[in-house]
Short mmCIF file of C-alpha atoms and ligand atoms in Angstrom, two decimals:
data_model
loop_
_atom_site.label_atom_id
_atom_site.label_comp_id
_atom_site.label_asym_id
_atom_site.label_seq_id
_atom_site.Cartn_x
_atom_site.Cartn_y
_atom_site.Cartn_z
CA MET A 1 -13.39 9.70 28.43
CA PRO A 2 -11.32 7.25 26.35
CA THR A 3 -7.63 7.65 26.67
CA ILE A 4 -5.49 7.38 23.54
CA PRO A 5 -3.09 4.30 23.81
CA THR A 6 0.43 4.55 23.10
CA ALA A 7 1.94 3.16 19.77
CA ARG A 8 3.89 -0.15 20.24
CA THR A 9 5.68 0.35 16.92
CA PRO A 10 9.32 -0.72 17.27
CA ASP A 11 12.06 1.96 16.65
CA PRO A 12 12.67 1.66 12.88
CA ARG A 13 16.34 2.63 13.44
CA ALA A 14 16.80 -0.43 15.54
CA ALA A 15 15.80 -3.01 12.75
CA PRO A 16 18.83 -4.96 11.37
CA ALA A 17 20.27 -3.18 8.47
CA LEU A 18 19.64 -4.87 5.09
CA ARG A 19 20.91 -4.14 1.52
CA TRP A 20 17.89 -3.40 -0.43
CA GLY A 21 17.44 -3.71 -4.19
CA VAL A 22 14.86 -1.36 -5.59
CA LEU A 23 13.08 -2.83 -8.70
CA GLY A 24 11.46 0.06 -10.78
CA THR A 25 12.51 3.70 -10.68
CA GLY A 26 9.33 5.63 -10.65
CA TRP A 27 7.51 8.08 -8.13
CA ILE A 28 7.08 5.61 -5.20
CA ALA A 29 10.43 3.94 -5.64
CA GLU A 30 12.10 7.33 -4.99
CA LYS A 31 9.91 8.25 -1.99
CA PHE A 32 10.73 4.71 -0.51
CA ALA A 33 14.45 5.16 -1.03
CA ILE A 34 14.37 8.67 0.57
CA ALA A 35 12.25 7.28 3.54
CA LEU A 36 14.72 4.45 4.21
CA GLN A 37 17.77 6.84 3.99
CA ARG A 38 16.24 9.45 6.27
CA ASN A 39 14.56 7.27 8.95
CA THR A 40 16.41 3.93 9.10
CA THR A 41 19.87 2.26 8.96
CA GLN A 42 18.58 0.26 5.85
CA GLN A 43 20.93 0.55 2.80
CA VAL A 44 19.48 1.38 -0.51
CA TYR A 45 22.08 -0.76 -2.13
CA ALA A 46 21.04 -1.48 -5.69
CA VAL A 47 18.43 -0.31 -8.31
CA GLY A 48 17.11 -2.17 -11.32
CA SER A 49 15.49 -0.53 -14.16
CA ARG A 50 14.49 -1.43 -17.67
CA SER A 51 17.11 0.88 -18.94
CA ARG A 52 20.62 1.23 -17.71
CA VAL A 53 20.50 5.03 -18.13
CA GLY A 54 17.40 5.04 -16.00
CA ALA A 55 18.97 2.87 -13.24
CA GLN A 56 22.07 5.13 -13.28
CA ALA A 57 19.99 8.37 -12.94
CA PHE A 58 17.88 6.96 -10.07
CA ALA A 59 20.90 5.55 -8.40
CA ALA A 60 22.68 8.99 -8.66
CA ARG A 61 19.48 10.85 -7.35
CA VAL A 62 19.19 8.56 -4.24
CA GLY A 63 22.85 7.75 -3.72
CA ALA A 64 22.58 3.96 -4.31
CA PRO A 65 26.08 2.56 -5.06
CA THR A 66 24.96 -0.07 -7.72
CA ALA A 67 22.86 0.28 -10.77
CA TYR A 68 21.48 -2.51 -13.16
CA GLY A 69 19.92 -2.10 -16.43
CA SER A 70 17.52 -5.15 -15.93
CA TYR A 71 15.45 -6.36 -13.24
CA GLU A 72 16.99 -9.73 -13.74
CA ALA A 73 20.51 -8.56 -12.91
CA LEU A 74 19.17 -6.88 -9.74
CA VAL A 75 17.58 -9.90 -8.29
CA SER A 76 20.47 -12.00 -9.28
CA ASP A 77 23.04 -9.81 -7.34
CA PRO A 78 24.14 -11.98 -4.30
CA ARG A 79 24.61 -8.91 -2.21
CA VAL A 80 20.93 -7.83 -2.45
CA ASP A 81 19.21 -9.06 0.82
CA VAL A 82 15.68 -8.05 -0.06
CA VAL A 83 13.91 -6.67 -3.24
CA TYR A 84 11.31 -3.92 -3.25
CA VAL A 85 8.98 -4.07 -6.27
CA ALA A 86 7.58 -0.69 -7.44
CA THR A 87 6.46 -1.25 -10.91
CA PRO A 88 2.84 -0.83 -12.19
CA HIS A 89 0.22 -3.06 -10.48
CA ASN A 90 -0.13 -5.54 -13.39
CA TYR A 91 3.71 -6.23 -13.24
CA HIS A 92 3.65 -7.09 -9.52
CA HIS A 93 3.01 -10.74 -9.99
CA ALA A 94 5.75 -11.28 -12.65
CA HIS A 95 8.37 -9.18 -10.80
CA GLY A 96 7.41 -10.65 -7.46
CA LEU A 97 7.87 -14.18 -8.86
CA LEU A 98 11.16 -13.04 -10.40
CA ALA A 99 12.53 -11.96 -7.07
CA ILE A 100 11.36 -15.16 -5.26
CA ALA A 101 12.66 -17.38 -7.96
CA ALA A 102 16.07 -15.78 -7.19
CA GLY A 103 15.60 -16.74 -3.44
CA LYS A 104 15.02 -13.00 -2.32
CA PRO A 105 12.62 -11.89 0.22
CA VAL A 106 10.28 -9.42 -1.44
CA LEU A 107 8.17 -6.30 -0.49
CA ILE A 108 5.77 -5.63 -3.32
CA GLU A 109 3.83 -2.42 -3.76
CA LYS A 110 0.11 -2.31 -3.26
CA PRO A 111 -2.01 -3.91 -4.40
CA ILE A 112 0.20 -6.96 -4.53
CA ALA A 113 -1.17 -8.22 -7.74
CA VAL A 114 -4.37 -7.55 -9.92
CA SER A 115 -6.33 -10.78 -8.88
CA ALA A 116 -6.72 -12.97 -6.02
CA GLN A 117 -5.33 -15.81 -8.09
CA GLN A 118 -2.12 -13.93 -8.84
CA ALA A 119 -1.70 -13.14 -5.03
CA GLY A 120 -2.27 -16.66 -4.14
CA GLU A 121 0.34 -17.70 -6.45
CA LEU A 122 2.86 -15.23 -5.12
CA ALA A 123 2.11 -16.52 -1.61
CA ALA A 124 2.54 -20.11 -2.73
CA ALA A 125 5.86 -19.42 -4.53
CA ALA A 126 7.13 -17.61 -1.53
CA THR A 127 6.25 -20.42 0.92
CA ALA A 128 7.71 -22.95 -1.44
CA ALA A 129 10.97 -20.91 -1.74
CA GLY A 130 11.09 -20.25 1.97
CA VAL A 131 11.21 -16.40 1.55
CA LEU A 132 9.15 -13.79 2.88
CA CYS A 133 6.67 -12.05 0.43
CA MET A 134 4.79 -9.07 1.74
CA GLU A 135 2.44 -6.41 0.44
CA ALA A 136 3.73 -2.83 0.82
CA PHE A 137 0.64 -1.63 2.60
CA TRP A 138 2.54 0.94 4.50
CA THR A 139 -0.60 2.48 6.32
CA LEU A 140 -0.88 -0.33 8.80
CA PHE A 141 2.75 -0.22 9.89
CA LEU A 142 2.38 3.38 10.85
CA PRO A 143 2.44 4.15 14.60
CA LYS A 144 -0.91 5.87 14.19
CA TYR A 145 -2.58 2.58 12.98
CA ASP A 146 -1.19 0.71 15.86
CA VAL A 147 -3.07 3.35 18.12
CA LEU A 148 -6.15 2.81 16.04
CA GLY A 149 -6.06 -0.77 16.09
CA GLN A 150 -6.02 -0.66 19.85
CA LEU A 151 -9.00 1.71 19.91
CA VAL A 152 -10.85 -0.29 17.30
CA GLY A 153 -10.40 -3.30 19.63
CA ASP A 154 -11.43 -1.39 22.83
CA LEU A 155 -14.35 0.61 21.44
CA GLY A 156 -15.85 -1.91 18.86
CA VAL A 157 -16.51 -0.60 15.31
CA ASP A 158 -19.22 -1.51 13.19
CA THR A 159 -19.23 1.29 10.62
CA VAL A 160 -16.69 2.42 8.19
CA LEU A 161 -16.99 5.58 5.83
CA ALA A 162 -13.86 6.26 3.82
CA ASP A 163 -13.16 7.99 0.58
CA MET A 164 -9.92 8.68 -1.43
CA GLY A 165 -10.26 11.02 -4.30
CA GLU A 166 -7.41 12.88 -6.14
CA CYS A 167 -7.18 14.42 -9.51
CA PHE A 168 -4.28 13.34 -11.77
CA PRO A 169 -2.82 14.95 -15.06
CA PRO A 170 -4.10 13.09 -18.07
CA GLU A 171 -0.73 11.59 -19.11
CA HIS A 172 -0.34 9.98 -15.60
CA ARG A 173 -0.34 6.16 -15.90
CA ILE A 174 -3.51 6.00 -13.78
CA PHE A 175 -5.48 6.80 -16.88
CA ASP A 176 -3.62 4.06 -18.82
CA ALA A 177 -5.75 0.86 -19.28
CA ARG A 178 -2.66 -1.03 -20.34
CA LEU A 179 -1.31 -0.40 -16.84
CA ALA A 180 -4.56 -1.36 -15.07
CA GLY A 181 -5.47 2.20 -14.61
CA GLY A 182 -8.61 3.65 -12.83
CA PRO A 183 -9.14 4.28 -9.25
CA LEU A 184 -9.52 0.53 -7.90
CA PHE A 185 -5.99 -0.53 -7.67
CA ASP A 186 -4.21 2.65 -6.81
CA MET A 187 -6.51 4.42 -4.47
CA GLY A 188 -9.36 1.79 -3.73
CA THR A 189 -6.72 -0.13 -1.88
CA TYR A 190 -6.89 2.21 0.86
CA PRO A 191 -10.61 2.55 1.71
CA LEU A 192 -11.28 -1.23 1.05
CA SER A 193 -8.38 -2.44 3.12
CA LEU A 194 -9.35 -0.07 5.97
CA ALA A 195 -12.95 -1.57 5.83
CA LEU A 196 -11.58 -5.08 5.90
CA TRP A 197 -9.12 -4.32 8.58
CA ALA A 198 -11.76 -2.73 10.90
CA LEU A 199 -14.80 -5.04 10.10
CA GLY A 200 -13.35 -8.37 9.10
CA ASP A 201 -14.31 -10.79 6.27
CA PRO A 202 -16.78 -9.50 3.68
CA ALA A 203 -20.16 -11.11 3.39
CA SER A 204 -21.47 -9.09 0.38
CA ILE A 205 -20.56 -6.04 -1.68
CA SER A 206 -22.27 -3.74 -4.17
CA ALA A 207 -20.03 -1.62 -6.48
CA TYR A 208 -21.09 1.07 -8.95
CA GLY A 209 -18.53 2.72 -11.38
CA ALA A 210 -18.46 5.92 -13.44
CA PRO A 211 -16.37 5.68 -16.72
CA THR A 212 -14.26 8.55 -17.73
CA ASP A 213 -12.99 9.51 -21.14
CA GLN A 214 -9.73 10.85 -19.96
CA GLY A 215 -6.82 8.83 -20.83
CA GLY A 216 -6.87 7.43 -24.14
CA TYR A 217 -5.66 3.92 -24.07
CA GLY A 218 -8.78 1.95 -23.53
CA GLU A 219 -11.89 2.28 -21.30
CA ILE A 220 -11.28 3.01 -17.50
CA ASN A 221 -13.51 4.02 -14.65
CA GLY A 222 -13.05 7.42 -13.06
CA ALA A 223 -14.76 6.76 -9.85
CA LEU A 224 -16.25 3.77 -7.83
CA SER A 225 -18.53 3.74 -5.04
CA ILE A 226 -18.73 0.47 -3.02
CA ALA A 227 -20.96 -0.65 -0.26
CA MET A 228 -19.84 -3.64 1.92
CA GLN A 229 -21.35 -5.77 4.72
CA ALA A 230 -19.13 -7.85 6.70
CA THR A 231 -19.70 -11.43 8.09
CA GLY A 232 -20.07 -9.86 11.58
CA GLY A 233 -22.71 -7.44 10.33
CA GLY A 234 -20.68 -4.29 10.04
CA LEU A 235 -21.22 -1.88 7.26
CA ALA A 236 -18.91 0.19 5.05
CA SER A 237 -19.54 2.90 2.61
CA LEU A 238 -16.52 3.61 0.43
CA TYR A 239 -15.69 5.90 -2.51
CA THR A 240 -12.66 6.46 -4.64
CA SER A 241 -11.97 8.75 -7.70
CA ILE A 242 -9.27 9.90 -9.85
CA VAL A 243 -11.26 12.71 -11.43
CA ALA A 244 -12.65 14.33 -8.25
CA ALA A 245 -10.52 15.43 -5.25
CA THR A 246 -12.44 14.42 -2.18
CA PRO A 247 -11.42 14.91 1.57
CA THR A 248 -9.95 11.51 1.83
CA THR A 249 -10.85 11.18 5.43
CA ALA A 250 -12.25 8.08 7.41
CA THR A 251 -14.65 7.51 10.02
CA LEU A 252 -14.72 4.41 12.18
CA ALA A 253 -17.78 4.25 14.43
CA GLY A 254 -19.18 1.97 16.97
CA PRO A 255 -21.89 1.90 19.78
CA GLY A 256 -21.58 5.64 20.90
CA HIS A 257 -18.00 6.24 19.90
CA THR A 258 -16.76 7.79 16.63
CA ILE A 259 -13.11 8.16 15.47
CA VAL A 260 -12.62 10.61 12.58
CA ILE A 261 -9.26 10.33 10.89
CA ASP A 262 -7.99 13.48 9.35
CA GLY A 263 -7.38 13.38 5.59
CA PRO A 264 -5.30 11.81 4.02
CA PHE A 265 -6.31 9.03 6.50
CA TYR A 266 -3.83 6.59 5.19
CA GLN A 267 -0.83 8.65 5.87
CA PRO A 268 0.71 9.84 9.28
CA GLY A 269 -1.54 12.56 10.83
CA GLY A 270 -4.19 13.08 13.53
CA PHE A 271 -7.61 11.86 14.47
CA THR A 272 -10.38 12.63 16.88
CA VAL A 273 -12.32 10.39 19.16
CA THR A 274 -15.74 11.46 20.13
CA THR A 275 -17.44 9.52 23.12
CA PRO A 276 -21.15 9.05 23.77
CA ASP A 277 -21.43 12.07 26.01
CA GLY A 278 -19.87 14.31 23.32
CA ALA A 279 -16.45 14.62 24.85
CA ARG A 280 -13.55 14.70 22.31
CA VAL A 281 -10.07 13.53 22.50
CA ARG A 282 -7.35 14.26 19.95
CA TYR A 283 -4.43 12.24 18.79
CA ASP A 284 -2.04 14.42 16.77
CA GLU A 285 1.28 13.75 15.00
CA GLU A 286 3.11 15.40 12.21
CA PRO A 287 1.29 14.91 8.80
CA VAL A 288 4.73 13.92 7.12
CA ALA A 289 3.42 11.83 4.11
CA HIS A 290 5.25 9.20 2.19
CA GLU A 291 8.92 10.07 2.90
CA GLY A 292 8.16 10.23 6.76
CA GLY A 293 6.18 6.99 6.63
CA LEU A 294 7.12 4.34 4.06
CA HIS A 295 10.07 3.23 6.23
CA PHE A 296 8.00 1.67 8.98
CA GLN A 297 7.00 -1.34 6.72
CA ALA A 298 10.57 -1.71 5.54
CA ALA A 299 11.82 -1.92 9.11
CA ALA A 300 9.31 -4.63 9.82
CA VAL A 301 10.42 -6.57 6.64
CA ALA A 302 14.06 -6.19 7.93
CA ARG A 303 13.11 -7.56 11.48
CA HIS A 304 11.23 -10.51 9.87
CA VAL A 305 13.90 -11.35 7.35
CA ALA A 306 16.69 -11.21 10.07
CA ALA A 307 14.53 -13.54 12.30
CA GLY A 308 13.95 -15.96 9.48
CA GLU A 309 10.18 -15.20 9.47
CA LEU A 310 8.14 -15.40 6.17
CA GLY A 311 5.51 -12.74 6.90
CA SER A 312 3.95 -10.05 8.95
CA ALA A 313 0.99 -10.43 11.35
CA ILE A 314 0.15 -6.88 10.48
CA ARG A 315 -0.15 -7.55 6.72
CA PRO A 316 -0.25 -11.24 6.24
CA MET A 317 -0.57 -12.58 2.59
CA SER A 318 -3.99 -13.97 3.46
CA ASP A 319 -5.09 -10.16 3.96
CA ALA A 320 -3.52 -9.20 0.53
CA VAL A 321 -5.39 -12.04 -0.90
CA ARG A 322 -8.77 -11.24 0.71
CA LEU A 323 -8.38 -7.54 -0.52
CA LEU A 324 -8.03 -8.89 -4.03
CA ARG A 325 -11.00 -11.18 -3.76
CA VAL A 326 -12.97 -8.18 -3.04
CA MET A 327 -11.35 -6.25 -6.00
CA ASP A 328 -12.14 -9.29 -8.12
CA GLU A 329 -15.78 -8.94 -7.33
CA VAL A 330 -15.79 -5.19 -7.91
CA ARG A 331 -14.30 -5.69 -11.26
CA ARG A 332 -17.00 -8.35 -12.05
CA GLN A 333 -19.84 -6.08 -10.94
CA VAL A 334 -18.60 -2.94 -12.69
CA GLY A 335 -16.96 -4.56 -15.66
CA ILE A 336 -13.33 -3.73 -15.30
CA ALA A 337 -11.12 -5.77 -17.55
CA LEU A 338 -7.47 -6.57 -16.72
CA PRO A 339 -4.89 -5.73 -19.33
CA LEU A 340 -3.93 -8.49 -21.53
N1 NAP B 1 2.30 3.11 -1.18
C1 NAP B 1 1.98 4.28 -1.77
O1 NAP B 1 1.59 5.23 -1.13
C2 NAP B 1 1.95 4.39 -3.30
C3 NAP B 1 2.11 5.66 -3.92
C4 NAP B 1 2.06 5.57 -5.36
C5 NAP B 1 2.17 4.47 -5.94
N2 NAP B 1 2.14 3.34 -5.29
C6 NAP B 1 2.11 1.94 -6.06
O2 NAP B 1 3.40 1.83 -6.64
C7 NAP B 1 3.37 1.23 -7.83
C8 NAP B 1 4.14 1.99 -8.92
O3 NAP B 1 3.47 3.37 -8.83
P1 NAP B 1 4.29 4.79 -9.39
O4 NAP B 1 3.31 5.74 -9.11
O5 NAP B 1 5.58 4.86 -8.75
O6 NAP B 1 4.43 4.45 -10.90
P2 NAP B 1 5.62 5.18 -11.96
O7 NAP B 1 5.96 6.51 -11.35
O8 NAP B 1 4.96 5.15 -13.23
O9 NAP B 1 6.76 4.21 -11.82
C9 NAP B 1 6.74 2.82 -12.35
C10 NAP B 1 7.91 2.29 -12.63
O10 NAP B 1 7.80 0.95 -13.07
C11 NAP B 1 8.65 0.60 -14.01
N3 NAP B 1 7.87 -0.07 -15.17
C12 NAP B 1 8.20 -1.49 -15.58
N4 NAP B 1 7.42 -1.72 -16.57
C13 NAP B 1 6.65 -0.67 -16.82
C14 NAP B 1 5.77 -0.33 -17.81
N5 NAP B 1 5.26 -1.26 -18.80
N6 NAP B 1 5.34 1.03 -17.89
C15 NAP B 1 5.58 1.78 -17.01
N7 NAP B 1 6.55 1.55 -16.02
C16 NAP B 1 7.09 0.49 -15.98
C17 NAP B 1 9.37 1.96 -14.49
O11 NAP B 1 10.78 1.91 -13.79
P3 NAP B 1 11.98 1.55 -14.98
O12 NAP B 1 11.73 2.27 -16.28
O13 NAP B 1 13.20 1.99 -14.23
O14 NAP B 1 11.98 0.12 -15.30
C18 NAP B 1 8.55 2.92 -13.74
O15 NAP B 1 9.35 4.08 -13.47
C19 NAP B 1 1.89 1.08 -8.28
O16 NAP B 1 1.34 -0.23 -8.17
C20 NAP B 1 1.24 1.92 -7.18
O17 NAP B 1 0.06 1.36 -6.76
C21 NAP B 1 2.13 3.30 -4.01
#
């Protein structure tokens, strides 16, 4: 019977306290600010919005002392130690470059850009400027994923099944083609990144898309089904949807062993390991969602920035670029156009 390893994740409260500048004032920005305040000693010091009123309202909601009515003003504040970019996917590239040009380390929401070329440009600009640039792929920074990583290494995994399906109201930006809507960038990041993390580099993929007429700002897909074979031979079967609610579970299987991660698999929560003789071992933790999980990546950034390091071995820029190479290929096969 396998024993469940212990998470080696450092205490997020012990990370050096930095002054964060939050760029964008939407849904995830607020969850991020709350997660930092509840679970770390990081300071949500400033916020930047396209509008002064929006910045002031957000700052009041999260208790940030400084509010700027432009992103340029935020990144120019010498007291901002690190910038967190929380704008729609197709603005990550421009807003990441804005922070880097101001000499700020930057944590950019997932996916870090909308093409591998853009992600490569962010990586190159950050390297040239000597600042950290990291994709906010919070899942891999969770203690649960440190435990899973140890199990994947010990048990050997050659099969990944994962889905992420959620229904959104028609007015949500996810249906807006002008903001790179559809399931690929928002939700597809999770099953695709899980498959790449567990199986390694892709050798081939096949993608199928189902269009939806919800939205109204141009054609987008409602659901995607993606099959992937890794160079090591492993296979993944992945699904993502914005028009169907699916269990959002994941299965990692290897010779005789199976790990079934409770849904939503990308958040804190439990999983079950089943051994070849049918024995089951459980890992359990409180399924606390974003406000109880987004801070682990921020604490990692704070440790790296304080140590003068330009990236994280948990989510190196090369992995963010690799994900977008796969997404480029999915877009090519399915015919998903990027906004102009
Ligand atoms: N890690 C996660 O679990 C998670 C969850 C949800 C979303 N995300 C990612 O976070 C990013 C933002 O998602 P969200 O759900 O927070 O979006 P959202 O609620 O729509 O917020 C996006 C913010 O970006 C700013 N923005 C700049 N240009 C914009 C434009 N042309 N149209 C609309 N907003 C614009 C706005 O802030 P101002 O008006 O203040 O400038 C807006 O509030 C996405 O890339 C998404 O993939 C990650």
